[in-house]
Amino acid sequence: MNATRGPAVDRSPSDWLRCPSCHTLVYRRRFERAHRVCPGCGAHTPLDAARRLDALLDPGSARPLTPTATVHDPLRFEDLQPYPDRLAAARAATGHEDAVRVALGTLAGHPVVLAVMDFAFMGGSLGVAAGEAIGTAADAALAGRVPLIVVTSSGGARMQEGALALMQMAKTSAAMAELDEAGLLTVTVVADPTYGGVAASFATLADVVVCEPGARMGFAGPRVIEQTIGERLPEGFQRAEFLLRHGLVDAVRPRGELRRTLAVLLAAARRPAEPDRPEATGPTRAAGVGDGAAARPEAGSVESVESVGPIGRPAHEVVAAARDPRRPTTRDHLAYWMDAFVELRGDRAGGDCPAIVGGLGLVEGRAMLVLGHQKGHTTADLVRANFAMASPAGYRKVVRLARLAEKIGVPLVTLIDTPGAHPGIEAEQQGQAGAIAGCLRVLAGLRVPVVAVVTGEGGSGGALALGVADRVLISANALYSVISPEGCAAILWKTREQSPAAARALGLDAGSLLELGVVDRVIAEPEGGAQADPPAASLALRDAVLETVAELASLDPAERVASRRRRFRAFGLPAASDAAGAGIGTGRVREDGDDYRDSDDYEEDSA
């Protein structure tokens, strides 16, 4: 038993108990080994704070923290019984002083501060003692420069403490803001239920919000909402799965997988970044990452960019190759690249766009935040991903994850493959133009290394939203253009049949883009293109990304930002060579580090 364990709670002597959800009999010891999750229906029954601390922290690592003493019964409150009597009963029943327990410890070897709410203590209500406990946890995380994990389960603010309880929402939110400013990762694990003042403060302010299956979270409870609006609520309203679909949380994880998920997040946020492997029993792959991709093979030899590429290839063939549905998607690349990965979803404003996929993970032991457009290999895949045409929610997700990369100091890698931003009515109503502009502004100012890779179709502003980077790489058979050839032909030639001519005129192939300085490096594809050998193509991209990130990581962050801004400031100016000398990439990088800036040099080496 760990030091976190409180006094033993009286239990039934029976070896069997009945699941409160499916009502089947469950062997008690099996139930407890599964952290009180029903093996039949999967229902997650309440877990007290002591068990929760034991389940998440490494054995023997917990060191309890005692919050500063707070006032008791500030209002001399009395309803059916005096408030002090309610407190005494809750303490006797749980063995806790209040609704939150805090401990320093390690999780999979990573130092962490863990604060756990216990619903059994007066419904996990947020009073002055609970608020001070969250503040104490944040202070400890700040002092130790370690992440903070909070497990929530609460009915809301504690009514018996009046306005002082209300003030705890501001206190805990301010504490989370300090951790933001310090660049420390914060994670909320939402247990059932999490309502009111807790949901409207520290619970939803964390960088990552993970829910247990079926957990409810919201500001007002469903009964209050139904009585207020006089309408029946939809099935599953405010449940974890509902919240995930609406972009309000990052993930839903069964209790047995929480420790593994948290270990990956902690490894990715570790400072300074070190090669690391979170605990695992075999090859790791985040749920939902692959599009049917095979297990990741060893990297094979890939022809150099000098021998493979679109140089001299008809532009309309480049367009066809870039759009080939067999090319690896972002999810495929994640499956091939990642040692471990946690997908992060949602814009936290009511939407989760399937056309943008992103998350935190480790690539060859290096922490990265990777995000990109998601297409698909079948019609059904494409429809589910909206043909990789992102909505405003998708671009808001990009901004949220980019800011997370900045906060915890990990490189950002973006994978571009889209025909363009979604042009629908709802997208315009929700501010599509402003959402794209927000991406451009945020990516331009990130202090962490930013690498963009055009892996397929780079269409218009919807692609550029992920393309403001220190270095822009492009696959040999990819394209990047201000408009689709068909759209250009329809507008300027007055017929879509002239799209091959438009493709030639637009200079959208990798060779033309390299000469313009729009991209910095062309990544070779296997014979027959990426679609002929997706694993080899993906691993070639991974190696180029790792090399580029390592190069950028050595630069001063302020100079990195200034150089990135100079790069884009110089596009279209006649003094391109002077701009290049100021640190702006205007051509492919040779193995010896010299830039290709002269078209004659480029043609000679290509030959």
Coordinates of C-alpha atoms in Angstrom, one line a residue, residues 123-479:
G123 CA -19.8 15.5 -4.3
G124 CA -16.2 16.7 -5.0
S125 CA -17.5 20.3 -4.6
L126 CA -15.1 23.1 -5.0
G127 CA -14.7 25.0 -1.8
V128 CA -11.9 27.0 -0.3
A129 CA -10.0 24.0 0.8
A130 CA -10.3 22.2 -2.5
G131 CA -9.3 25.4 -4.4
E132 CA -6.3 25.9 -2.2
A133 CA -5.3 22.2 -2.8
I134 CA -5.4 22.9 -6.6
G135 CA -3.3 26.1 -6.0
T136 CA -0.9 24.1 -3.9
A137 CA -0.5 21.5 -6.7
A138 CA 0.2 24.3 -9.3
D139 CA 2.7 25.9 -7.0
A140 CA 4.5 22.6 -6.5
A141 CA 4.6 22.0 -10.3
L142 CA 5.9 25.6 -10.8
A143 CA 8.6 25.1 -8.2
G144 CA 9.7 21.8 -9.5
R145 CA 9.3 22.7 -13.2
V146 CA 7.2 19.6 -13.7
P147 CA 3.9 18.9 -15.4
L148 CA 0.6 19.0 -13.5
I149 CA -2.1 16.4 -13.9
V150 CA -5.5 16.9 -12.4
V151 CA -8.2 14.3 -12.1
T152 CA -11.6 15.9 -11.8
S153 CA -14.9 14.6 -10.4
S154 CA -17.2 17.3 -9.1
G155 CA -20.8 18.6 -8.9
G156 CA -19.5 22.2 -9.0
A157 CA -18.8 25.0 -6.5
R158 CA -19.7 24.3 -2.8
M159 CA -22.8 26.2 -2.0
Q160 CA -22.2 26.2 1.8
E161 CA -19.2 28.6 1.3
G162 CA -21.0 31.1 -0.8
A163 CA -19.0 33.7 -2.7
L164 CA -15.7 32.4 -1.3
A165 CA -16.4 29.1 -3.1
L166 CA -17.1 31.1 -6.3
M167 CA -13.8 32.9 -6.0
Q168 CA -12.0 29.5 -6.2
M169 CA -12.8 29.4 -9.9
A170 CA -10.7 32.5 -10.4
K171 CA -8.0 31.3 -8.0
T172 CA -7.5 28.0 -9.8
S173 CA -7.7 29.6 -13.3
A174 CA -5.0 32.1 -12.3
A175 CA -2.8 29.2 -11.1
M176 CA -3.2 27.4 -14.5
A177 CA -2.2 30.7 -16.2
E178 CA 1.0 30.8 -14.3
L179 CA 1.8 27.3 -15.5
D180 CA 1.1 28.4 -19.1
E181 CA 3.5 31.3 -18.7
A182 CA 6.1 28.9 -17.3
G183 CA 5.7 26.5 -20.3
L184 CA 4.7 23.6 -18.2
L185 CA 2.4 20.9 -19.5
T186 CA -1.0 20.6 -17.9
V187 CA -3.4 17.6 -18.3
T188 CA -7.0 17.1 -17.1
V189 CA -8.4 13.6 -16.7
V190 CA -12.2 14.0 -16.6
A191 CA -14.0 11.4 -14.4
D192 CA -17.7 11.2 -14.0
P193 CA -19.2 13.7 -13.3
T194 CA -17.4 17.1 -13.7
Y195 CA -19.8 20.0 -13.6
G196 CA -20.2 23.7 -12.7
G197 CA -17.3 25.7 -11.3
V198 CA -14.8 22.9 -11.8
A199 CA -15.6 22.5 -15.5
A200 CA -15.7 26.3 -15.9
S201 CA -12.2 26.8 -14.5
F202 CA -9.2 24.6 -14.2
A203 CA -10.6 21.4 -15.7
T204 CA -11.0 22.9 -19.2
L205 CA -8.0 25.1 -19.1
A206 CA -5.5 22.3 -19.3
D207 CA -3.4 21.8 -22.5
V208 CA -4.8 18.3 -22.9
V209 CA -8.2 17.1 -21.7
V210 CA -8.7 13.3 -21.6
C211 CA -12.1 11.8 -20.6
E212 CA -12.9 8.4 -19.2
P213 CA -15.6 6.6 -21.3
G214 CA -19.1 7.9 -20.4
A215 CA -17.8 10.7 -18.2
R216 CA -20.1 13.7 -18.1
M217 CA -18.8 17.3 -18.2
G218 CA -20.6 20.6 -18.6
F219 CA -21.4 23.9 -16.9
A220 CA -25.1 23.3 -16.2
G221 CA -26.4 19.8 -15.4
P222 CA -28.8 18.2 -17.9
R223 CA -31.8 18.4 -15.5
V224 CA -31.3 22.2 -15.1
I225 CA -31.0 22.6 -18.9
E226 CA -34.1 20.6 -19.7
Q227 CA -36.1 22.6 -17.1
T228 CA -34.8 25.9 -18.4
I229 CA -35.3 25.4 -22.2
G230 CA -38.2 23.0 -21.9
E231 CA -36.7 20.5 -24.4
R232 CA -35.5 16.9 -24.2
L233 CA -31.7 16.7 -24.6
P234 CA -30.1 14.5 -27.3
E235 CA -28.9 11.0 -26.4
G236 CA -25.5 11.0 -24.8
F237 CA -25.5 14.8 -24.2
Q238 CA -22.5 16.0 -22.2
R239 CA -21.0 12.5 -22.2
A240 CA -17.3 12.0 -23.1
E241 CA -18.1 10.7 -26.6
F242 CA -20.4 13.7 -27.3
L243 CA -17.7 16.1 -26.1
L244 CA -15.1 14.5 -28.3
R245 CA -17.3 14.8 -31.4
H246 CA -17.9 18.4 -30.7
G247 CA -14.2 19.3 -30.3
L248 CA -14.3 20.0 -26.5
V249 CA -11.9 17.3 -25.4
D250 CA -8.8 15.7 -26.9
A251 CA -9.4 12.0 -26.3
V252 CA -11.5 9.4 -24.6
R253 CA -9.4 6.6 -22.9
P254 CA -10.5 3.6 -20.8
R255 CA -9.1 3.8 -17.3
G256 CA -6.7 0.9 -18.0
E257 CA -5.1 3.0 -20.8
L258 CA -4.8 6.3 -18.9
R259 CA -1.4 5.7 -17.5
R260 CA 0.1 4.8 -20.9
T261 CA -1.5 7.9 -22.5
L262 CA -0.2 10.1 -19.8
A263 CA 3.3 8.6 -20.1
V264 CA 3.5 9.4 -23.8
L265 CA 2.4 13.0 -23.1
L266 CA 4.9 13.4 -20.3
A267 CA 7.7 12.0 -22.5
A268 CA 6.9 14.4 -25.3
A269 CA 6.8 17.4 -23.0
R270 CA 10.1 16.5 -21.2
R271 CA 12.7 19.3 -20.9
P272 CA 15.3 19.2 -22.0
A273 CA 14.3 16.9 -24.8
E274 CA 16.1 13.5 -24.6
P275 CA 15.7 10.3 -26.5
D276 CA 13.1 8.4 -24.5
R277 CA 10.8 5.5 -24.7
P278 CA 7.6 5.5 -22.6
E279 CA 6.7 2.2 -21.0
A280 CA 5.5 -0.3 -23.6
T281 CA 5.2 -4.0 -24.2
G282 CA 5.5 -3.9 -27.9
P283 CA 5.3 -1.7 -31.0
T284 CA 3.2 1.4 -30.2
R285 CA 0.6 2.8 -32.3
A286 CA -2.0 5.4 -31.2
A287 CA -5.6 4.4 -31.7
G288 CA -6.9 5.6 -35.1
V289 CA -3.5 6.6 -36.5
G290 CA -3.2 4.2 -39.5
D291 CA -5.3 4.0 -42.6
G292 CA -4.7 0.3 -42.9
A293 CA -0.9 0.8 -43.1
A294 CA 1.3 -2.2 -42.5
A295 CA 3.6 -2.4 -39.5
R296 CA 6.5 0.1 -39.9
P297 CA 9.4 -1.5 -41.8
E298 CA 13.1 -0.6 -41.5
A299 CA 14.2 2.3 -43.6
G300 CA 15.4 1.3 -47.0
S301 CA 17.6 3.1 -49.5
V302 CA 15.8 5.8 -51.4
E303 CA 17.2 7.4 -54.5
S304 CA 18.6 10.9 -54.1
V305 CA 16.7 13.9 -55.2
E306 CA 19.2 14.4 -58.0
S307 CA 18.0 11.2 -59.7
V308 CA 14.3 11.2 -59.0
G309 CA 11.8 14.0 -59.3
P310 CA 9.4 15.9 -61.4
I311 CA 12.0 17.9 -63.3
G312 CA 11.0 17.9 -66.9
R313 CA 7.8 15.9 -66.2
P314 CA 4.6 17.3 -67.8
A315 CA 2.8 19.4 -65.3
H316 CA -0.5 17.6 -65.7
E317 CA 1.2 14.3 -64.8
V318 CA 2.6 16.0 -61.6
V319 CA -1.0 17.0 -60.8
A320 CA -2.3 13.4 -61.3
A321 CA 0.5 11.9 -59.2
A322 CA 0.0 14.4 -56.3
R323 CA -3.7 13.5 -56.2
D324 CA -3.2 9.7 -56.4
P325 CA -5.3 8.2 -53.6
R326 CA -2.7 5.5 -52.9
R327 CA -0.2 8.1 -51.6
P328 CA 0.5 7.9 -47.9
T329 CA -1.8 10.1 -45.8
T330 CA -1.0 12.0 -42.6
R331 CA -2.3 9.1 -40.5
D332 CA -0.1 6.7 -42.5
H333 CA 3.0 8.9 -41.9
L334 CA 2.2 9.0 -38.2
A335 CA 2.0 5.2 -38.1
Y336 CA 5.4 4.9 -39.9
W337 CA 7.2 7.6 -38.0
M338 CA 6.0 7.5 -34.4
D339 CA 7.6 5.5 -31.6
A340 CA 4.6 6.7 -29.5
F341 CA 1.8 9.1 -30.2
V342 CA -1.3 10.7 -28.6
E343 CA -3.8 12.3 -31.0
L344 CA -5.2 15.6 -29.8
R345 CA -8.6 16.6 -31.1
G346 CA -10.9 19.5 -31.2
D347 CA -10.7 23.3 -31.3
R348 CA -12.2 23.7 -27.8
A349 CA -14.9 25.9 -29.3
G350 CA -17.4 23.3 -30.4
G351 CA -15.9 21.6 -33.4
D352 CA -13.5 18.8 -34.4
C353 CA -12.6 18.9 -38.1
P354 CA -11.6 15.4 -39.4
A355 CA -9.6 17.1 -42.3
I356 CA -6.8 18.0 -39.8
V357 CA -5.1 15.4 -37.6
G358 CA -2.5 16.2 -35.0
G359 CA -0.9 15.3 -31.7
L360 CA 2.2 14.8 -29.6
G361 CA 4.6 12.0 -29.9
L362 CA 8.2 10.7 -30.2
V363 CA 10.0 10.2 -33.6
E364 CA 13.2 8.3 -33.1
G365 CA 13.2 9.4 -29.5
R366 CA 12.7 13.1 -30.4
A367 CA 9.6 14.9 -29.1
M368 CA 7.5 16.5 -31.8
L369 CA 4.1 17.9 -32.4
V370 CA 2.9 16.7 -35.8
L371 CA -0.2 17.9 -37.6
G372 CA -1.4 17.7 -41.1
H373 CA -4.2 17.4 -43.6
Q374 CA -5.9 14.0 -43.8
K375 CA -7.2 12.6 -47.0
G376 CA -7.8 8.8 -47.4
H377 CA -7.4 5.9 -49.7
T378 CA -11.1 5.1 -50.5
T379 CA -14.1 7.1 -51.3
A380 CA -15.4 6.4 -47.8
D381 CA -12.2 7.6 -46.2
L382 CA -12.3 10.8 -48.3
V383 CA -15.9 11.5 -47.4
R384 CA -15.2 11.0 -43.7
A385 CA -12.2 13.4 -43.9
N386 CA -14.2 15.9 -46.0
F387 CA -11.6 15.4 -48.8
A388 CA -9.0 17.0 -46.6
M389 CA -10.7 20.4 -47.0
A390 CA -10.5 21.9 -43.5
S391 CA -13.3 23.9 -41.8
P392 CA -12.6 26.8 -39.5
A393 CA -12.6 24.3 -36.6
G394 CA -9.7 22.6 -38.3
Y395 CA -7.7 25.7 -38.6
R396 CA -8.5 26.6 -35.0
K397 CA -7.2 23.2 -34.0
V398 CA -4.0 24.0 -35.9
V399 CA -3.6 27.2 -33.8
R400 CA -4.3 25.4 -30.6
L401 CA -1.8 22.7 -31.2
A402 CA 0.8 25.2 -32.6
R403 CA 0.5 27.1 -29.3
L404 CA 0.9 24.0 -27.3
A405 CA 4.2 23.2 -29.2
E406 CA 5.4 26.7 -28.4
K407 CA 4.4 26.4 -24.8
I408 CA 6.2 23.1 -24.1
G409 CA 9.1 23.8 -26.4
V410 CA 8.8 21.0 -29.0
P411 CA 9.3 21.3 -32.8
L412 CA 6.2 21.6 -34.9
V413 CA 6.0 19.6 -38.1
T414 CA 3.1 20.1 -40.6
L415 CA 2.1 17.8 -43.4
I416 CA 0.3 19.5 -46.3
D417 CA -2.0 17.6 -48.6
T418 CA -5.3 19.4 -49.5
P419 CA -7.1 20.7 -52.5
G420 CA -7.9 23.8 -50.4
A421 CA -10.0 25.0 -47.5
H422 CA -13.6 24.0 -47.3
P423 CA -15.8 26.5 -49.3
G424 CA -19.2 25.7 -47.7
I425 CA -21.8 28.0 -46.3
E426 CA -21.2 27.0 -42.7
A427 CA -17.4 27.5 -43.2
E428 CA -18.1 31.1 -44.2
Q429 CA -20.5 31.7 -41.4
Q430 CA -17.9 30.4 -38.9
G431 CA -15.2 32.7 -40.3
Q432 CA -13.1 30.6 -42.6
A433 CA -11.0 33.5 -43.8
G434 CA -10.2 34.7 -40.3
A435 CA -9.4 31.1 -39.2
I436 CA -6.8 30.7 -42.0
A437 CA -5.3 34.2 -41.2
G438 CA -5.0 33.1 -37.6
C439 CA -2.9 30.2 -38.6
L440 CA -0.6 32.4 -40.7
R441 CA -0.1 34.8 -37.9
V442 CA 0.6 32.2 -35.2
L443 CA 3.0 30.1 -37.2
A444 CA 4.9 33.1 -38.2
G445 CA 5.7 34.0 -34.6
L446 CA 6.5 30.5 -33.1
R447 CA 9.8 30.4 -31.3
V448 CA 10.2 26.6 -31.8
P449 CA 11.5 25.1 -35.0
V450 CA 8.7 24.8 -37.7
V451 CA 9.1 22.4 -40.6
A452 CA 6.4 22.1 -43.3
V453 CA 6.3 19.2 -45.8
V454 CA 4.1 19.3 -48.9
T455 CA 3.4 15.6 -49.3
G456 CA 0.8 15.6 -52.0
E457 CA -1.6 18.4 -53.1
G458 CA -0.8 21.9 -51.8
G459 CA -3.9 23.9 -52.7
S460 CA -4.1 27.6 -52.1
G461 CA -4.6 29.3 -48.7
G462 CA -5.9 26.1 -47.2
A463 CA -2.5 24.6 -47.7
L464 CA -0.5 27.7 -46.8
A465 CA -2.3 27.8 -43.4
L466 CA 0.1 25.0 -42.5
G467 CA 3.0 26.2 -44.6
V468 CA 4.5 29.1 -42.7
A469 CA 7.7 27.5 -41.6
D470 CA 11.5 27.9 -41.2
R471 CA 12.0 25.2 -43.9
V472 CA 9.5 24.0 -46.5
L473 CA 10.2 20.5 -47.9
I474 CA 8.3 19.0 -50.8
S475 CA 7.9 15.4 -52.1
A476 CA 9.2 15.0 -55.6
N477 CA 5.7 14.3 -57.0
A478 CA 3.8 16.9 -55.0
L479 CA 2.5 20.3 -56.0

